[in-house]
Amino acid sequence: MRLGRDLRSKDERELCESVMQAVTSPAKNFAGETTLAEFIELAAACRVYLTNDSGAMHIASALGVPTVAVFGATDDITTGPTGPHARVVREKVECSPCLRRECPIDHRCMTRVDAARVAQMALDLLK
C-alpha cells in the first residue's frame, strides 16, 4: 500500500529550496516528493539527522539514527527525541517554551541558536 504525499512538506518546498541553496555540499530537496515509507528509508540511511521538533524527528530517533533537534517555542522535555543518540539544541530565553506558532516578539528562541553549535553536536554524534 502506498501512502499519500505529505502536503505540508510540499507547502514548505520553497523554504527547503532556500536552505538547500545555502549548503555547499551537493544536496537534494525531497520536500513533497516522498511517501512516508520512502521517507523512513531515507531517514534510516542517514549518518546523522538534523531537524526541528517534528514527526520526522521522532521517526529518525526511533530508528536509532543519531538525531540533533533544534527546539525553540516547543517543549523538548515533553516532545523531544528519545534514545541514547538523540540531542537537543535550544537557547534558554525567558519566553520559551511558549508553545506559540507565531512569535509576538522576535523569535529569539530560534535566532539565537548558533549554527556552529548545532554542527558540532552533529559531528560529536558521528564519532
PDB file of C-alpha atoms in Angstrom:
ATOM      1  CA  MET A   1       0.000   0.000   0.000  1.00  0.00           C
ATOM      2  CA  ARG A   2       1.368   3.420  -0.940  1.00  0.00           C
ATOM      3  CA  LEU A   3       0.730   6.268   1.488  1.00  0.00           C
ATOM      4  CA  GLY A   4      -0.148   9.739   0.219  1.00  0.00           C
ATOM      5  CA  ARG A   5       2.280  12.610  -0.187  1.00  0.00           C
ATOM      6  CA  ASP A   6       2.937  14.954   2.719  1.00  0.00           C
ATOM      7  CA  LEU A   7       1.119  18.184   1.803  1.00  0.00           C
ATOM      8  CA  ARG A   8       2.841  20.238   4.484  1.00  0.00           C
ATOM      9  CA  SER A   9       6.237  19.301   3.090  1.00  0.00           C
ATOM     10  CA  LYS A  10       5.008  20.286  -0.361  1.00  0.00           C
ATOM     11  CA  ASP A  11       3.922  23.648   1.065  1.00  0.00           C
ATOM     12  CA  GLU A  12       7.422  24.085   2.515  1.00  0.00           C
ATOM     13  CA  ARG A  13       9.263  23.154  -0.671  1.00  0.00           C
ATOM     14  CA  GLU A  14      10.318  26.745  -1.411  1.00  0.00           C
ATOM     15  CA  LEU A  15      11.694  27.191   2.114  1.00  0.00           C
ATOM     16  CA  CYS A  16      13.574  23.896   1.832  1.00  0.00           C
ATOM     17  CA  GLU A  17      14.951  25.015  -1.535  1.00  0.00           C
ATOM     18  CA  SER A  18      16.415  28.173   0.028  1.00  0.00           C
ATOM     19  CA  VAL A  19      18.072  26.117   2.779  1.00  0.00           C
ATOM     20  CA  MET A  20      19.442  23.675   0.226  1.00  0.00           C
ATOM     21  CA  GLN A  21      20.951  26.535  -1.801  1.00  0.00           C
ATOM     22  CA  ALA A  22      22.887  27.659   1.294  1.00  0.00           C
ATOM     23  CA  VAL A  23      24.537  24.232   1.652  1.00  0.00           C
ATOM     24  CA  THR A  24      27.939  23.980  -0.013  1.00  0.00           C
ATOM     25  CA  SER A  25      27.836  20.200  -0.490  1.00  0.00           C
ATOM     26  CA  PRO A  26      25.633  18.553  -3.107  1.00  0.00           C
ATOM     27  CA  ALA A  27      22.064  18.367  -1.814  1.00  0.00           C
ATOM     28  CA  LYS A  28      18.590  17.289  -2.978  1.00  0.00           C
ATOM     29  CA  ASN A  29      15.281  18.798  -1.905  1.00  0.00           C
ATOM     30  CA  PHE A  30      12.815  15.960  -1.207  1.00  0.00           C
ATOM     31  CA  ALA A  31      10.061  18.196   0.244  1.00  0.00           C
ATOM     32  CA  GLY A  32       6.717  16.911  -1.000  1.00  0.00           C
ATOM     33  CA  GLU A  33       8.304  14.182  -3.143  1.00  0.00           C
ATOM     34  CA  THR A  34       8.316  11.165  -0.825  1.00  0.00           C
ATOM     35  CA  THR A  35       5.760   8.918   0.750  1.00  0.00           C
ATOM     36  CA  LEU A  36       6.049   8.131   4.448  1.00  0.00           C
ATOM     37  CA  ALA A  37       7.589   4.742   3.636  1.00  0.00           C
ATOM     38  CA  GLU A  38      10.143   6.374   1.324  1.00  0.00           C
ATOM     39  CA  PHE A  39      10.981   8.969   3.964  1.00  0.00           C
ATOM     40  CA  ILE A  40      11.564   6.235   6.559  1.00  0.00           C
ATOM     41  CA  GLU A  41      14.016   4.517   4.196  1.00  0.00           C
ATOM     42  CA  LEU A  42      15.861   7.788   3.581  1.00  0.00           C
ATOM     43  CA  ALA A  43      15.999   8.651   7.286  1.00  0.00           C
ATOM     44  CA  ALA A  44      17.288   5.183   8.174  1.00  0.00           C
ATOM     45  CA  ALA A  45      20.190   5.694   5.760  1.00  0.00           C
ATOM     46  CA  CYS A  46      21.335   8.937   7.439  1.00  0.00           C
ATOM     47  CA  ARG A  47      24.554   9.019   9.445  1.00  0.00           C
ATOM     48  CA  VAL A  48      23.120  11.935  11.453  1.00  0.00           C
ATOM     49  CA  TYR A  49      19.749  13.680  11.231  1.00  0.00           C
ATOM     50  CA  LEU A  50      19.420  17.453  11.854  1.00  0.00           C
ATOM     51  CA  THR A  51      15.843  18.531  12.469  1.00  0.00           C
ATOM     52  CA  ASN A  52      13.329  20.671  14.276  1.00  0.00           C
ATOM     53  CA  ASP A  53      10.549  19.394  16.560  1.00  0.00           C
ATOM     54  CA  SER A  54       8.629  17.303  14.047  1.00  0.00           C
ATOM     55  CA  GLY A  55       7.216  13.916  13.252  1.00  0.00           C
ATOM     56  CA  ALA A  56      10.309  13.291  11.137  1.00  0.00           C
ATOM     57  CA  MET A  57      12.449  13.876  14.235  1.00  0.00           C
ATOM     58  CA  HIS A  58      10.558  11.138  16.096  1.00  0.00           C
ATOM     59  CA  ILE A  59      10.955   8.722  13.185  1.00  0.00           C
ATOM     60  CA  ALA A  60      14.718   9.259  12.891  1.00  0.00           C
ATOM     61  CA  SER A  61      15.154   8.984  16.653  1.00  0.00           C
ATOM     62  CA  ALA A  62      13.035   5.812  16.826  1.00  0.00           C
ATOM     63  CA  LEU A  63      15.169   4.300  14.064  1.00  0.00           C
ATOM     64  CA  GLY A  64      18.246   4.864  16.235  1.00  0.00           C
ATOM     65  CA  VAL A  65      19.706   7.413  13.822  1.00  0.00           C
ATOM     66  CA  PRO A  66      21.866   9.968  15.668  1.00  0.00           C
ATOM     67  CA  THR A  67      19.498  12.941  15.866  1.00  0.00           C
ATOM     68  CA  VAL A  68      20.118  16.613  16.651  1.00  0.00           C
ATOM     69  CA  ALA A  69      16.875  18.520  17.169  1.00  0.00           C
ATOM     70  CA  VAL A  70      16.620  22.298  17.421  1.00  0.00           C
ATOM     71  CA  PHE A  71      13.874  23.462  19.763  1.00  0.00           C
ATOM     72  CA  GLY A  72      12.501  26.956  20.234  1.00  0.00           C
ATOM     73  CA  ALA A  73       8.859  27.547  21.126  1.00  0.00           C
ATOM     74  CA  THR A  74       8.087  23.888  21.803  1.00  0.00           C
ATOM     75  CA  ASP A  75       8.985  21.903  24.910  1.00  0.00           C
ATOM     76  CA  ASP A  76      11.833  19.427  24.457  1.00  0.00           C
ATOM     77  CA  ILE A  77      11.027  17.778  27.809  1.00  0.00           C
ATOM     78  CA  THR A  78       7.589  16.654  26.643  1.00  0.00           C
ATOM     79  CA  THR A  79       8.111  16.291  22.881  1.00  0.00           C
ATOM     80  CA  GLY A  80      11.851  15.856  22.407  1.00  0.00           C
ATOM     81  CA  PRO A  81      13.609  12.970  20.699  1.00  0.00           C
ATOM     82  CA  THR A  82      14.452   9.897  22.740  1.00  0.00           C
ATOM     83  CA  GLY A  83      17.271   7.415  22.870  1.00  0.00           C
ATOM     84  CA  PRO A  84      20.992   7.441  23.560  1.00  0.00           C
ATOM     85  CA  HIS A  85      21.825   9.043  20.201  1.00  0.00           C
ATOM     86  CA  ALA A  86      19.423  11.990  20.465  1.00  0.00           C
ATOM     87  CA  ARG A  87      20.477  15.523  21.371  1.00  0.00           C
ATOM     88  CA  VAL A  88      18.524  18.762  21.751  1.00  0.00           C
ATOM     89  CA  VAL A  89      19.799  22.248  20.994  1.00  0.00           C
ATOM     90  CA  ARG A  90      17.871  25.133  22.483  1.00  0.00           C
ATOM     91  CA  GLU A  91      18.555  28.626  23.691  1.00  0.00           C
ATOM     92  CA  LYS A  92      17.424  29.394  27.191  1.00  0.00           C
ATOM     93  CA  VAL A  93      15.298  32.512  26.854  1.00  0.00           C
ATOM     94  CA  GLU A  94      12.727  33.857  29.295  1.00  0.00           C
ATOM     95  CA  CYS A  95       9.744  33.302  26.987  1.00  0.00           C
ATOM     96  CA  SER A  96      10.439  29.726  25.905  1.00  0.00           C
ATOM     97  CA  PRO A  97       8.805  27.292  25.707  1.00  0.00           C
ATOM     98  CA  CYS A  98       5.749  29.402  24.878  1.00  0.00           C
ATOM     99  CA  LEU A  99       4.157  26.811  22.553  1.00  0.00           C
ATOM    100  CA  ARG A 100       3.053  29.537  20.105  1.00  0.00           C
ATOM    101  CA  ARG A 101       3.123  29.067  16.342  1.00  0.00           C
ATOM    102  CA  GLU A 102       3.640  32.792  15.735  1.00  0.00           C
ATOM    103  CA  CYS A 103       6.120  34.747  17.840  1.00  0.00           C
ATOM    104  CA  PRO A 104       4.799  38.077  19.151  1.00  0.00           C
ATOM    105  CA  ILE A 105       8.330  39.291  19.958  1.00  0.00           C
ATOM    106  CA  ASP A 106      11.401  38.458  17.852  1.00  0.00           C
ATOM    107  CA  HIS A 107      11.711  34.651  17.753  1.00  0.00           C
ATOM    108  CA  ARG A 108      14.852  34.875  19.901  1.00  0.00           C
ATOM    109  CA  CYS A 109      14.495  31.228  20.928  1.00  0.00           C
ATOM    110  CA  MET A 110      15.433  30.279  17.370  1.00  0.00           C
ATOM    111  CA  THR A 111      17.529  33.168  16.066  1.00  0.00           C
ATOM    112  CA  ARG A 112      19.961  32.815  18.963  1.00  0.00           C
ATOM    113  CA  VAL A 113      20.664  29.160  18.173  1.00  0.00           C
ATOM    114  CA  ASP A 114      24.234  29.057  16.901  1.00  0.00           C
ATOM    115  CA  ALA A 115      24.694  27.010  13.710  1.00  0.00           C
ATOM    116  CA  ALA A 116      28.247  26.115  14.735  1.00  0.00           C
ATOM    117  CA  ARG A 117      26.932  24.629  17.987  1.00  0.00           C
ATOM    118  CA  VAL A 118      24.395  22.513  16.083  1.00  0.00           C
ATOM    119  CA  ALA A 119      27.078  21.356  13.627  1.00  0.00           C
ATOM    120  CA  GLN A 120      29.483  20.475  16.442  1.00  0.00           C
ATOM    121  CA  MET A 121      26.826  18.439  18.207  1.00  0.00           C
ATOM    122  CA  ALA A 122      26.175  16.529  14.979  1.00  0.00           C
ATOM    123  CA  LEU A 123      29.897  15.929  14.465  1.00  0.00           C
ATOM    124  CA  ASP A 124      30.216  14.685  18.062  1.00  0.00           C
ATOM    125  CA  LEU A 125      27.440  12.153  17.424  1.00  0.00           C
ATOM    126  CA  LEU A 126      29.311  10.856  14.379  1.00  0.00           C
ATOM    127  CA  LYS A 127      32.380   9.956  16.465  1.00  0.00           C
TER     128      LYS A 127
END
